Short mmCIF file of C-alpha atoms and ligand atoms in Angstrom, two decimals:
data_model
loop_
_atom_site.label_atom_id
_atom_site.label_comp_id
_atom_site.label_asym_id
_atom_site.label_seq_id
_atom_site.Cartn_x
_atom_site.Cartn_y
_atom_site.Cartn_z
CA MET A 1 4.25 22.50 -33.24
CA THR A 2 3.28 20.26 -30.87
CA ASP A 3 5.76 19.15 -28.20
CA LYS A 4 6.35 15.01 -27.47
CA LEU A 5 5.27 13.19 -24.57
CA VAL A 6 7.52 10.66 -23.13
CA ILE A 7 6.15 7.82 -22.09
CA PHE A 8 7.86 5.79 -19.85
CA ASP A 9 6.92 2.48 -18.52
CA THR A 10 7.46 0.94 -15.32
CA THR A 11 5.49 -2.58 -15.19
CA LEU A 12 8.57 -4.64 -14.83
CA ARG A 13 9.48 -2.66 -12.03
CA ASP A 14 6.36 -0.54 -10.12
CA GLY A 15 4.26 -2.62 -11.43
CA GLU A 16 6.18 -6.06 -10.64
CA GLN A 17 5.80 -4.84 -7.00
CA SER A 18 2.50 -5.61 -6.67
CA PRO A 19 2.58 -8.49 -3.89
CA GLY A 20 2.33 -12.01 -6.18
CA ALA A 21 3.09 -9.57 -9.07
CA SER A 22 6.68 -10.96 -9.68
CA MET A 23 7.80 -12.54 -12.59
CA THR A 24 10.36 -14.49 -14.69
CA ARG A 25 13.39 -13.17 -16.81
CA ASP A 26 11.55 -15.05 -19.34
CA GLU A 27 8.21 -13.49 -18.58
CA LYS A 28 9.72 -10.26 -18.44
CA LEU A 29 11.67 -10.79 -21.92
CA ARG A 30 8.54 -11.53 -23.23
CA ILE A 31 6.58 -8.75 -21.99
CA ALA A 32 9.76 -5.78 -22.65
CA ARG A 33 9.39 -6.88 -26.48
CA GLN A 34 5.73 -6.48 -26.57
CA LEU A 35 6.44 -2.71 -25.22
CA GLU A 36 9.38 -1.95 -27.65
CA ARG A 37 5.95 -3.14 -30.00
CA LEU A 38 4.19 -0.50 -28.26
CA LYS A 39 6.69 1.69 -28.99
CA VAL A 40 7.04 3.13 -25.39
CA ASP A 41 10.16 5.42 -25.05
CA VAL A 42 11.57 4.20 -21.84
CA ILE A 43 10.86 0.45 -20.08
CA GLU A 44 11.81 0.58 -16.56
CA ALA A 45 12.70 -2.68 -16.64
CA GLY A 46 13.54 -3.26 -12.99
CA PHE A 47 15.84 -2.71 -10.11
CA ALA A 48 19.00 -3.87 -10.34
CA ALA A 49 20.29 -3.99 -7.10
CA SER A 50 16.99 -5.54 -5.59
CA SER A 51 17.83 -9.52 -6.40
CA ASN A 52 20.01 -11.59 -8.36
CA GLY A 53 17.42 -12.39 -10.36
CA ASP A 54 16.27 -8.32 -11.09
CA PHE A 55 19.74 -7.78 -12.33
CA GLU A 56 19.73 -10.62 -14.64
CA CYS A 57 16.23 -9.55 -16.04
CA ILE A 58 17.72 -5.81 -16.99
CA LYS A 59 20.39 -7.65 -17.93
CA ALA A 60 18.76 -9.60 -20.71
CA ILE A 61 16.38 -6.84 -21.75
CA ALA A 62 18.84 -4.14 -22.07
CA GLU A 63 20.71 -7.21 -25.26
CA HIS A 64 17.73 -7.74 -26.36
CA ILE A 65 15.70 -4.21 -26.87
CA LYS A 66 17.21 -2.06 -29.53
CA ASP A 67 14.77 1.07 -30.00
CA SER A 68 13.18 2.09 -26.34
CA THR A 69 15.65 3.17 -23.59
CA VAL A 70 16.46 0.89 -21.22
CA CYS A 71 16.42 1.83 -17.41
CA SER A 72 17.18 0.78 -14.02
CA LEU A 73 16.18 1.82 -11.18
CA SER A 74 18.60 2.65 -8.19
CA ARG A 75 19.02 3.82 -4.54
CA ALA A 76 21.06 7.01 -4.17
CA ASN A 77 24.35 4.88 -3.15
CA ASP A 78 27.50 4.23 -4.83
CA ARG A 79 26.89 0.03 -4.41
CA ASP A 80 23.27 0.43 -6.17
CA ILE A 81 24.64 2.45 -8.92
CA THR A 82 27.09 0.17 -9.84
CA LEU A 83 24.60 -2.39 -10.12
CA ALA A 84 22.15 -0.50 -12.25
CA ALA A 85 24.74 0.53 -14.54
CA ASP A 86 26.68 -2.84 -15.48
CA ALA A 87 23.12 -4.29 -16.01
CA LEU A 88 22.49 -1.73 -18.59
CA GLN A 89 25.86 -2.16 -20.06
CA LYS A 90 25.19 -3.62 -23.23
CA ALA A 91 21.92 -1.27 -23.43
CA ASN A 92 21.82 0.57 -27.02
CA ARG A 93 20.17 3.37 -25.14
CA ALA A 94 20.30 2.91 -20.97
CA ARG A 95 19.26 5.23 -18.35
CA ILE A 96 20.02 5.02 -14.49
CA HIS A 97 16.77 6.33 -12.33
CA THR A 98 18.02 6.92 -9.04
CA PHE A 99 16.32 8.21 -6.17
CA ILE A 100 15.90 9.10 -2.27
CA ALA A 101 13.25 9.94 -0.30
CA THR A 102 12.46 13.67 0.30
CA SER A 103 9.63 14.45 2.57
CA PRO A 104 10.00 14.60 6.62
CA VAL A 105 7.88 11.59 6.99
CA HIS A 106 10.23 9.33 5.43
CA MET A 107 13.52 11.43 5.89
CA GLU A 108 12.86 10.95 9.34
CA LYS A 109 11.17 7.83 10.15
CA LYS A 110 12.59 5.58 7.57
CA LEU A 111 15.74 6.76 6.31
CA ARG A 112 16.64 8.50 9.41
CA MET A 113 18.72 10.82 7.79
CA THR A 114 18.52 14.63 8.12
CA PRO A 115 17.70 17.18 5.13
CA GLU A 116 21.35 18.04 5.06
CA GLN A 117 22.29 14.54 4.64
CA VAL A 118 20.01 13.46 2.08
CA LEU A 119 20.80 16.53 0.07
CA GLU A 120 24.54 15.49 -0.22
CA GLN A 121 23.05 12.04 -1.43
CA ALA A 122 21.27 12.77 -4.01
CA LYS A 123 24.12 15.08 -5.30
CA LEU A 124 26.44 12.36 -4.54
CA ALA A 125 24.23 9.92 -6.50
CA VAL A 126 23.53 11.75 -9.57
CA ARG A 127 27.17 12.73 -9.92
CA PHE A 128 27.98 8.86 -9.76
CA ALA A 129 25.17 7.91 -12.37
CA ARG A 130 26.44 10.61 -15.00
CA ASN A 131 29.96 9.29 -14.47
CA ARG A 132 28.32 5.54 -16.17
CA VAL A 133 26.01 6.95 -18.28
CA ALA A 134 25.04 10.39 -20.04
CA ASP A 135 20.58 9.89 -19.45
CA VAL A 136 20.08 10.09 -15.51
CA GLU A 137 16.78 10.35 -13.79
CA PHE A 138 16.23 11.48 -10.42
CA SER A 139 13.06 11.43 -8.30
CA ALA A 140 12.28 12.76 -5.00
CA GLU A 141 10.28 9.43 -3.65
CA ASP A 142 7.45 11.01 -1.53
CA ALA A 143 7.67 14.99 -3.06
CA TYR A 144 4.13 15.47 -3.04
CA ARG A 145 4.50 15.33 0.55
CA SER A 146 8.05 17.15 0.72
CA GLU A 147 8.69 20.53 1.78
CA GLU A 148 8.55 22.89 -1.01
CA ASP A 149 11.58 24.69 -0.34
CA PHE A 150 13.61 22.06 0.57
CA LEU A 151 12.51 20.10 -2.77
CA CYS A 152 13.56 23.02 -4.49
CA ARG A 153 16.67 23.02 -3.70
CA VAL A 154 17.33 18.89 -4.09
CA ILE A 155 15.99 19.35 -7.48
CA GLU A 156 18.49 22.09 -8.29
CA ALA A 157 21.06 20.51 -6.99
CA ALA A 158 20.24 17.45 -8.66
CA ILE A 159 20.11 18.91 -12.23
CA ASN A 160 23.64 20.88 -11.66
CA GLU A 161 25.03 17.35 -11.31
CA GLY A 162 23.81 16.67 -14.36
CA ALA A 163 20.42 14.88 -13.93
CA THR A 164 18.32 15.06 -17.80
CA THR A 165 15.10 14.07 -15.92
CA ILE A 166 13.16 15.34 -13.24
CA ASN A 167 10.35 13.11 -11.36
CA VAL A 168 8.33 14.30 -9.00
CA PRO A 169 6.39 11.45 -7.02
CA ASP A 170 2.94 11.38 -5.66
CA THR A 171 4.50 8.01 -4.38
CA VAL A 172 1.36 7.11 -1.73
CA GLY A 173 -1.23 8.63 -3.76
CA TYR A 174 -2.03 11.47 -1.86
CA ALA A 175 -3.02 13.97 -4.87
CA ILE A 176 -5.54 15.85 -5.89
CA PRO A 177 -4.86 16.73 -9.98
CA GLU A 178 -5.62 20.38 -9.61
CA LEU A 179 -3.33 20.43 -6.68
CA TYR A 180 -0.76 18.78 -8.08
CA GLY A 181 -0.97 20.38 -11.43
CA ASN A 182 -0.26 23.51 -9.18
CA PHE A 183 2.42 21.42 -7.56
CA ILE A 184 4.53 21.01 -10.41
CA ARG A 185 4.24 24.55 -12.11
CA THR A 186 5.22 26.05 -8.68
CA LEU A 187 8.67 24.00 -8.98
CA ARG A 188 9.33 24.48 -12.38
CA GLN A 189 8.99 27.90 -11.90
CA ARG A 190 11.01 28.34 -8.74
CA VAL A 191 13.81 26.27 -9.50
CA PRO A 192 16.36 28.23 -11.23
CA ASN A 193 17.23 25.36 -13.60
CA SER A 194 14.49 23.77 -14.22
CA ASP A 195 14.72 24.33 -18.01
CA LYS A 196 17.71 21.85 -18.18
CA ALA A 197 15.85 19.08 -17.66
CA ILE A 198 12.62 17.01 -19.00
CA TRP A 199 10.12 16.98 -16.27
CA SER A 200 8.20 13.91 -15.29
CA VAL A 201 5.30 12.69 -13.50
CA HIS A 202 4.71 9.54 -11.24
CA CYS A 203 1.72 9.26 -9.66
CA HIS A 204 0.11 6.46 -7.74
CA ASN A 205 -3.45 5.10 -7.69
CA ASP A 206 -4.58 5.49 -3.56
CA LEU A 207 -7.45 7.40 -4.10
CA GLY A 208 -8.50 6.23 -7.70
CA MET A 209 -6.65 9.70 -9.17
CA ALA A 210 -3.83 8.21 -10.78
CA VAL A 211 -4.17 9.34 -14.26
CA ALA A 212 -6.00 12.51 -13.80
CA ASN A 213 -2.87 13.72 -11.43
CA SER A 214 -0.37 12.67 -14.24
CA LEU A 215 -2.57 14.54 -17.25
CA ALA A 216 -2.77 17.73 -14.69
CA GLY A 217 1.08 17.49 -14.60
CA VAL A 218 1.36 17.31 -17.81
CA LYS A 219 -1.68 19.93 -18.59
CA ILE A 220 -1.07 22.37 -16.04
CA GLY A 221 2.64 21.90 -14.67
CA GLY A 222 4.07 21.16 -18.14
CA ALA A 223 5.60 17.76 -17.31
CA ARG A 224 6.79 15.67 -20.79
CA GLN A 225 7.20 12.48 -19.16
CA VAL A 226 4.31 10.51 -17.29
CA GLU A 227 5.08 7.10 -15.74
CA CYS A 228 2.83 4.70 -16.26
CA THR A 229 2.07 0.88 -16.28
CA ILE A 230 -0.03 -1.63 -18.56
CA ASN A 231 -3.94 -1.98 -16.88
CA GLY A 232 -2.15 0.13 -14.32
CA LEU A 233 -0.64 -3.01 -12.17
CA GLY A 234 1.30 -1.61 -9.51
CA GLU A 235 1.70 -1.42 -5.32
CA ARG A 236 -1.58 -1.27 -3.85
CA ALA A 237 -3.93 0.61 -5.62
CA GLY A 238 -1.47 0.58 -8.61
CA ASN A 239 0.22 3.41 -11.01
CA CYS A 240 -1.13 5.48 -13.23
CA SER A 241 -2.81 3.70 -16.20
CA LEU A 242 -0.06 3.76 -19.72
CA GLU A 243 -3.39 3.00 -22.11
CA GLU A 244 -6.09 5.52 -20.04
CA VAL A 245 -3.33 8.21 -20.25
CA VAL A 246 -2.13 7.65 -24.26
CA MET A 247 -5.38 7.39 -25.05
CA ALA A 248 -6.86 10.23 -23.30
CA ILE A 249 -3.39 12.56 -25.10
CA ARG A 250 -4.67 11.37 -28.53
CA THR A 251 -8.25 11.58 -28.12
CA ARG A 252 -8.36 14.79 -26.48
CA ARG A 253 -5.72 16.11 -28.95
CA ASP A 254 -7.17 19.55 -28.88
CA TYR A 255 -6.59 20.10 -25.35
CA PHE A 256 -3.39 18.34 -24.76
CA ASP A 257 -1.59 19.43 -28.09
CA LEU A 258 1.07 16.91 -27.41
CA ASP A 259 3.12 13.99 -29.67
CA VAL A 260 3.01 10.28 -28.30
CA GLY A 261 5.17 8.13 -30.51
CA VAL A 262 3.28 5.02 -28.75
CA ASP A 263 1.57 2.01 -31.57
CA ALA A 264 -1.60 2.14 -29.87
CA THR A 265 -2.88 -0.64 -31.84
CA GLN A 266 -0.64 -2.88 -29.48
CA ILE A 267 -1.73 -1.86 -26.57
CA LEU A 268 -4.34 -4.46 -25.94
CA ALA A 269 -1.96 -7.09 -26.70
CA ALA A 270 0.11 -5.68 -23.90
CA SER A 271 -2.72 -5.88 -21.58
CA ARG A 272 -3.74 -9.47 -22.40
CA MET A 273 0.10 -10.35 -22.25
CA VAL A 274 0.68 -8.43 -18.51
CA SER A 275 -3.03 -9.85 -16.96
CA GLN A 276 -2.09 -13.24 -18.35
CA THR A 277 1.30 -13.49 -17.28
CA THR A 278 0.80 -11.81 -13.48
CA GLY A 279 -2.90 -13.45 -12.83
CA PHE A 280 -4.16 -9.65 -12.62
CA VAL A 281 -7.33 -9.70 -14.34
CA VAL A 282 -8.79 -6.54 -15.89
CA GLN A 283 -12.27 -5.48 -15.26
CA PRO A 284 -14.59 -5.80 -18.12
CA ASN A 285 -15.45 -2.26 -17.38
CA LYS A 286 -11.75 -0.90 -17.70
CA ALA A 287 -11.51 1.90 -19.96
CA ILE A 288 -9.76 1.06 -23.34
CA VAL A 289 -8.84 -2.33 -21.99
CA GLY A 290 -11.97 -4.03 -20.28
CA ALA A 291 -14.20 -6.78 -21.91
CA ASN A 292 -17.13 -4.15 -21.95
CA ALA A 293 -14.54 -0.85 -23.01
CA PHE A 294 -16.10 -1.22 -26.71
CA ALA A 295 -19.89 -2.80 -26.30
CA HIS A 296 -22.82 -1.58 -26.60
CA THR A 297 -25.57 -3.55 -25.15
CA ALA A 298 -28.57 -0.82 -24.94
CA GLY A 299 -30.59 -0.78 -27.77
CA ILE A 300 -30.86 3.29 -27.98
CA HIS A 301 -26.88 2.62 -27.72
CA GLN A 302 -26.82 0.06 -30.68
CA ASP A 303 -29.38 1.79 -32.77
CA GLY A 304 -27.01 5.31 -32.26
CA ILE A 305 -23.39 3.12 -33.29
CA MET A 306 -25.75 1.73 -36.35
CA LYS A 307 -26.54 4.72 -37.80
CA ALA A 308 -23.14 7.00 -37.02
CA ARG A 309 -20.09 5.88 -34.94
CA ASP A 310 -19.64 8.64 -33.15
CA THR A 311 -23.05 8.83 -31.54
CA TYR A 312 -21.49 6.97 -28.64
CA GLU A 313 -17.45 6.17 -29.02
CA ILE A 314 -15.07 8.71 -29.18
CA MET A 315 -12.59 6.10 -29.92
CA ARG A 316 -12.14 2.91 -32.27
CA ALA A 317 -11.77 -0.46 -30.84
CA GLU A 318 -9.42 -1.32 -33.61
CA ASP A 319 -7.31 2.02 -33.06
CA VAL A 320 -5.91 0.44 -29.66
CA GLY A 321 -6.11 -3.29 -30.65
CA TRP A 322 -9.31 -5.26 -30.66
CA THR A 323 -9.66 -6.84 -33.72
CA ALA A 324 -6.58 -8.10 -33.23
CA ASN A 325 -8.70 -10.80 -31.44
CA LYS A 326 -8.89 -12.83 -34.63
CA MET A 327 -8.86 -16.81 -34.90
CA ILE A 328 -5.62 -17.16 -35.90
CA LEU A 329 -4.99 -21.30 -35.44
CA GLY A 330 -6.69 -24.34 -35.79
CA LYS A 331 -5.99 -28.39 -35.56
CA LEU A 332 -4.81 -28.32 -38.77
CA SER A 333 -2.29 -25.34 -38.33
CA GLY A 334 1.37 -26.40 -38.98
CA ARG A 335 4.41 -26.08 -36.72
CA ASN A 336 5.83 -23.62 -39.00
CA ALA A 337 2.31 -21.13 -38.47
CA PHE A 338 2.54 -21.84 -34.98
CA LYS A 339 5.98 -20.73 -34.79
CA GLN A 340 5.22 -17.95 -36.85
CA ARG A 341 2.63 -16.83 -35.02
CA LEU A 342 4.37 -16.90 -30.90
CA GLN A 343 7.21 -14.95 -33.10
CA GLU A 344 4.13 -12.04 -33.69
CA LEU A 345 3.02 -12.14 -30.31
CA GLY A 346 6.21 -11.55 -29.10
CA VAL A 347 7.05 -15.26 -27.44
CA GLN A 348 10.93 -16.01 -28.04
CA MET A 349 11.44 -19.80 -27.66
CA ASP A 350 15.63 -20.06 -27.59
CA SER A 351 15.38 -24.07 -28.12
CA GLU A 352 13.65 -26.05 -30.86
CA ALA A 353 12.43 -28.47 -27.73
CA ASP A 354 10.72 -25.68 -26.22
CA ILE A 355 8.75 -24.98 -29.22
CA ASN A 356 8.37 -28.84 -29.62
CA LEU A 357 6.89 -28.75 -26.49
CA ALA A 358 4.56 -25.84 -26.73
CA PHE A 359 3.34 -26.96 -30.25
CA ALA A 360 2.75 -30.60 -28.97
CA LYS A 361 0.57 -28.26 -25.98
CA PHE A 362 -0.64 -26.69 -29.12
CA LYS A 363 -2.22 -29.84 -30.95
CA ASP A 364 -3.85 -31.33 -27.83
CA LEU A 365 -5.93 -27.60 -27.02
CA ALA A 366 -6.55 -27.99 -30.60
CA ASP A 367 -8.34 -31.29 -30.39
CA ARG A 368 -10.13 -30.01 -27.63
CA LYS A 369 -10.85 -26.74 -29.22
CA SER A 370 -11.98 -25.68 -32.42
CA GLU A 371 -10.85 -22.04 -32.37
CA ILE A 372 -7.71 -21.03 -31.23
CA PHE A 373 -7.38 -17.43 -30.58
CA ASP A 374 -4.27 -15.37 -29.79
CA GLU A 375 -4.93 -15.02 -25.77
CA ASP A 376 -5.04 -19.37 -26.24
CA ILE A 377 -1.52 -18.95 -27.27
CA LEU A 378 -0.59 -16.86 -24.47
CA ALA A 379 -2.26 -18.54 -21.68
CA LEU A 380 -0.46 -21.89 -23.01
CA VAL A 381 3.34 -20.53 -22.95
CA SER A 382 2.74 -18.37 -20.16
CA GLU A 383 1.94 -22.09 -17.96
CA GLU A 384 5.17 -21.93 -15.82
CA SER A 385 4.98 -25.77 -16.00
CA VAL A 386 4.48 -26.28 -19.30
CA LEU A 387 7.62 -24.74 -20.56
CA HIS A 388 9.95 -25.46 -17.87
CA ASN A 389 11.01 -28.76 -17.31
CA SER A 390 13.64 -27.56 -14.78
CA ASP A 391 10.56 -26.74 -12.64
CA ARG A 392 10.37 -29.21 -9.26
CA PHE A 393 6.90 -30.02 -9.77
CA GLY A 394 5.18 -30.24 -12.99
CA TYR A 395 1.81 -31.59 -14.04
CA VAL A 396 1.16 -34.61 -15.66
CA SER A 397 -2.83 -36.23 -15.43
CA LEU A 398 -6.08 -35.60 -13.42
CA SER A 399 -9.47 -37.31 -12.79
CA GLN A 400 -11.80 -36.72 -10.23
CA HIS A 401 -15.36 -37.66 -9.47
CA SER A 402 -18.25 -35.38 -8.50
CA GLU A 403 -21.68 -36.40 -7.97
CA THR A 404 -25.04 -34.36 -6.04
CA GLY A 405 -24.80 -36.09 -2.62
CA GLU A 406 -21.71 -37.37 -2.46
CA LEU A 407 -18.16 -36.27 -1.30
CA PRO A 408 -15.81 -34.84 -4.50
CA HIS A 409 -12.81 -37.20 -4.92
CA ALA A 410 -9.68 -36.65 -6.92
CA THR A 411 -6.63 -38.42 -8.16
CA VAL A 412 -3.50 -36.28 -9.27
CA VAL A 413 -0.64 -37.93 -10.88
CA ILE A 414 2.59 -34.93 -10.88
CA THR A 415 6.05 -34.73 -11.04
CA VAL A 416 8.19 -34.05 -8.26
CA ASP A 417 11.98 -33.47 -9.10
CA GLY A 418 11.33 -35.57 -12.30
CA LYS A 419 9.44 -38.42 -10.11
CA GLU A 420 5.80 -39.64 -11.06
CA VAL A 421 3.95 -39.47 -7.99
CA THR A 422 -0.16 -39.72 -6.88
CA GLY A 423 -1.77 -38.27 -4.83
CA GLN A 424 -5.35 -38.86 -3.80
CA ALA A 425 -7.77 -36.50 -1.87
CA ASN A 426 -11.62 -35.77 -1.03
CA GLY A 427 -12.50 -32.36 -0.85
CA ASN A 428 -15.90 -29.52 -0.85
CA GLY A 429 -15.18 -29.49 -4.42
CA PRO A 430 -13.49 -30.46 -7.35
CA VAL A 431 -10.94 -27.91 -7.15
CA ASP A 432 -10.71 -28.34 -3.20
CA ALA A 433 -10.18 -31.97 -4.26
CA SER A 434 -7.89 -32.07 -6.54
CA LEU A 435 -5.20 -29.05 -4.88
CA LYS A 436 -5.49 -31.27 -2.09
CA ALA A 437 -4.16 -34.03 -3.42
CA ILE A 438 -1.57 -31.79 -4.84
CA GLU A 439 -0.60 -30.58 -1.61
CA SER A 440 -0.75 -34.13 0.19
CA LYS A 441 2.48 -34.79 -1.83
CA VAL A 442 4.24 -31.53 -2.21
CA ASN A 443 3.59 -30.51 1.96
CA SER A 444 4.20 -27.25 0.89
CA GLY A 445 2.04 -25.65 4.11
CA SER A 446 1.69 -22.45 1.85
CA GLU A 447 -1.90 -20.50 2.71
CA MET A 448 -4.08 -19.74 -0.03
CA VAL A 449 -5.11 -16.01 -0.37
CA LEU A 450 -7.16 -16.02 -4.02
CA TYR A 451 -8.43 -18.15 -6.36
CA SER A 452 -10.39 -16.89 -9.61
CA VAL A 453 -11.59 -17.96 -12.58
CA ASN A 454 -11.60 -16.34 -16.00
CA ALA A 455 -13.03 -17.01 -19.51
CA ILE A 456 -10.27 -15.98 -21.74
CA SER A 457 -12.30 -16.04 -24.67
CA GLY A 458 -16.21 -15.70 -23.69
CA SER A 459 -17.90 -18.84 -24.37
CA THR A 460 -18.57 -22.36 -22.66
CA GLU A 461 -15.94 -23.62 -24.91
CA SER A 462 -13.62 -20.87 -24.11
CA GLN A 463 -10.41 -22.06 -22.25
CA GLY A 464 -10.80 -20.97 -18.40
CA GLU A 465 -7.59 -19.05 -16.83
CA VAL A 466 -7.19 -19.82 -13.18
CA THR A 467 -5.09 -17.66 -10.85
CA VAL A 468 -3.92 -19.16 -7.71
CA ARG A 469 -1.92 -16.49 -4.82
CA LEU A 470 -0.06 -18.45 -2.48
CA GLN A 471 1.76 -16.77 0.26
CA ASN A 472 4.15 -18.62 2.24
CA SER A 473 7.11 -17.21 4.97
CA GLY A 474 6.22 -13.97 4.08
CA ARG A 475 6.94 -14.27 0.34
CA VAL A 476 3.69 -14.04 -1.81
CA VAL A 477 3.80 -15.58 -5.08
CA ASN A 478 0.58 -16.03 -8.52
CA GLY A 479 0.52 -18.88 -10.36
CA VAL A 480 -1.34 -19.15 -13.48
CA GLY A 481 -3.00 -22.05 -15.49
CA ALA A 482 -5.21 -22.49 -18.41
CA ASP A 483 -7.16 -25.24 -20.27
CA PRO A 484 -10.74 -25.66 -21.46
CA ASP A 485 -11.17 -27.99 -17.60
CA ILE A 486 -10.97 -25.54 -14.89
CA VAL A 487 -10.27 -28.23 -12.72
CA VAL A 488 -7.37 -29.12 -14.18
CA ALA A 489 -6.59 -25.50 -15.48
CA SER A 490 -7.04 -25.04 -11.37
CA ALA A 491 -4.28 -27.84 -10.80
CA LYS A 492 -1.96 -26.41 -13.20
CA ALA A 493 -1.88 -22.80 -11.75
CA TYR A 494 -1.50 -24.65 -8.51
CA ILE A 495 1.40 -26.07 -9.72
CA SER A 496 2.74 -22.95 -11.00
CA ALA A 497 2.29 -21.09 -7.84
CA LEU A 498 4.22 -24.08 -5.79
CA ASN A 499 7.37 -23.56 -8.13
CA LYS A 500 7.74 -20.15 -8.05
CA LEU A 501 7.02 -20.79 -4.30
CA ASN A 502 10.27 -22.63 -4.42
CA SER A 503 12.75 -20.99 -6.81
CA GLN A 504 13.88 -18.67 -4.05
CA VAL A 505 14.34 -14.93 -5.18
CA ASP A 506 15.43 -12.22 -2.89
CA ARG A 507 14.21 -8.78 -3.72
CA VAL A 508 15.00 -5.67 -1.48
CA ALA A 509 11.46 -2.96 -2.22
CA ALA A 510 12.09 0.15 -3.83
CA GLN A 511 10.38 2.28 -0.95
CA GLY A 512 12.64 0.70 1.53
O1 KIV B 601 6.37 5.57 -6.42
C1 KIV B 601 7.46 6.06 -5.99
O2 KIV B 601 8.17 6.77 -5.63
C2 KIV B 601 8.91 4.78 -6.79
C3 KIV B 601 9.98 6.01 -7.08
C4 KIV B 601 10.91 4.89 -6.12
C5 KIV B 601 10.35 6.62 -8.02
O3 KIV B 601 8.01 4.17 -7.56
ZN1 ZN B 602 6.20 4.15 -7.80
#
């Protein structure tokens, strides 16, 4: 009999902590639905006490998700735990994930608490959380840099208070696979009640070893939960990537001998949704979900693959969802077919008015592009400015002129609080001129820290997907826009970022 490995997805919490990756309630709900289709065991939906917005997102996810456990992070205090429990009230299965730092550097310099105070607070927090829900996870933040004897005492106390999962994070990505695996094994051997909880690994990727460390924690250490994110999204160099861990366990079942409940055919759709929503482009050579992950160009490889796939392939592209990239709709498709495809893609639209607006955008796109792929539809609905009439700024139209030897010029019509205004500007290229024309009417004063263009489906007929990252008064947001015309896509992305900057969300950092 094989053991089960619990897949705990934290894309919507730790992933969202990446600068610029913050998501709206609808975006988070859409991703949560995809994670449920992917059949992850636990969805960490956010950090309820960090902002009213995050509280509402967790509440909405708890109401809609039926199969996966829904979890909220909380610091080890009564207020945070109460907010987490309140947000999770409607969940079918709820988990509170409470944490406190245990490393000397975090306790002394960040928390300014003695080890005994930390131990006491950890106990009280787990006890308090257990009074609200039966499923309580305790994390010792920066566990890997903690003093072993002290960590054992904290973990033993947390289990005594009723923690059902014990998470041992490598918060700063300092671990080495063999050492981390041994560390988890030693802790499990030394903590007397270790068999009363599921042990979990949570690795950051600062040295590029998050997946390897997590797998070592499972194989050597005996952990039975992995915390991970889609595309490895996360602060700094990111978290352990879900798709890599899942496919490693699946592909090397001979070695790990573990079951994962994930439906791997949903991996690619999840990856695309997260990338398109956050604007964090997936590198082409990324394992499993990169555009080249299953592409064979070298003649000798192609020859081998044609003779027998297993000459160069250890996994089948279709097993992780690659064949789902089919041409699904075109110019003649009706509203019902469009609505059904939205549902299949996990896009929930609550009002008929939203569906009508999205359908009008789809028809407009189909007039300009003969083949419409799933990615095109996802890009279309992930454009904030397209579907949210309540946004402060909206895109209306754009014209620009550029010619060799002449200064490019753009005229852009946008809405500001529902009123149309026209901006004009020159720039060193048509994109620059267009964004300056918008800025001339908005005067946001924000600094652009990233601009990137990506072809959604390969050819020059494809839509360009543009990400614009803006920074203003300490806040960093990403805007995403898609259009067959990359200048228009850039204007839409810029407007989407301005709208995000305009929606005041205040957040408390989990590590703060
Ligand atoms: O990296 C970390 O330590 C965390 C904890 C809050 C679990 O994300
Ligand atoms: Zn983390």
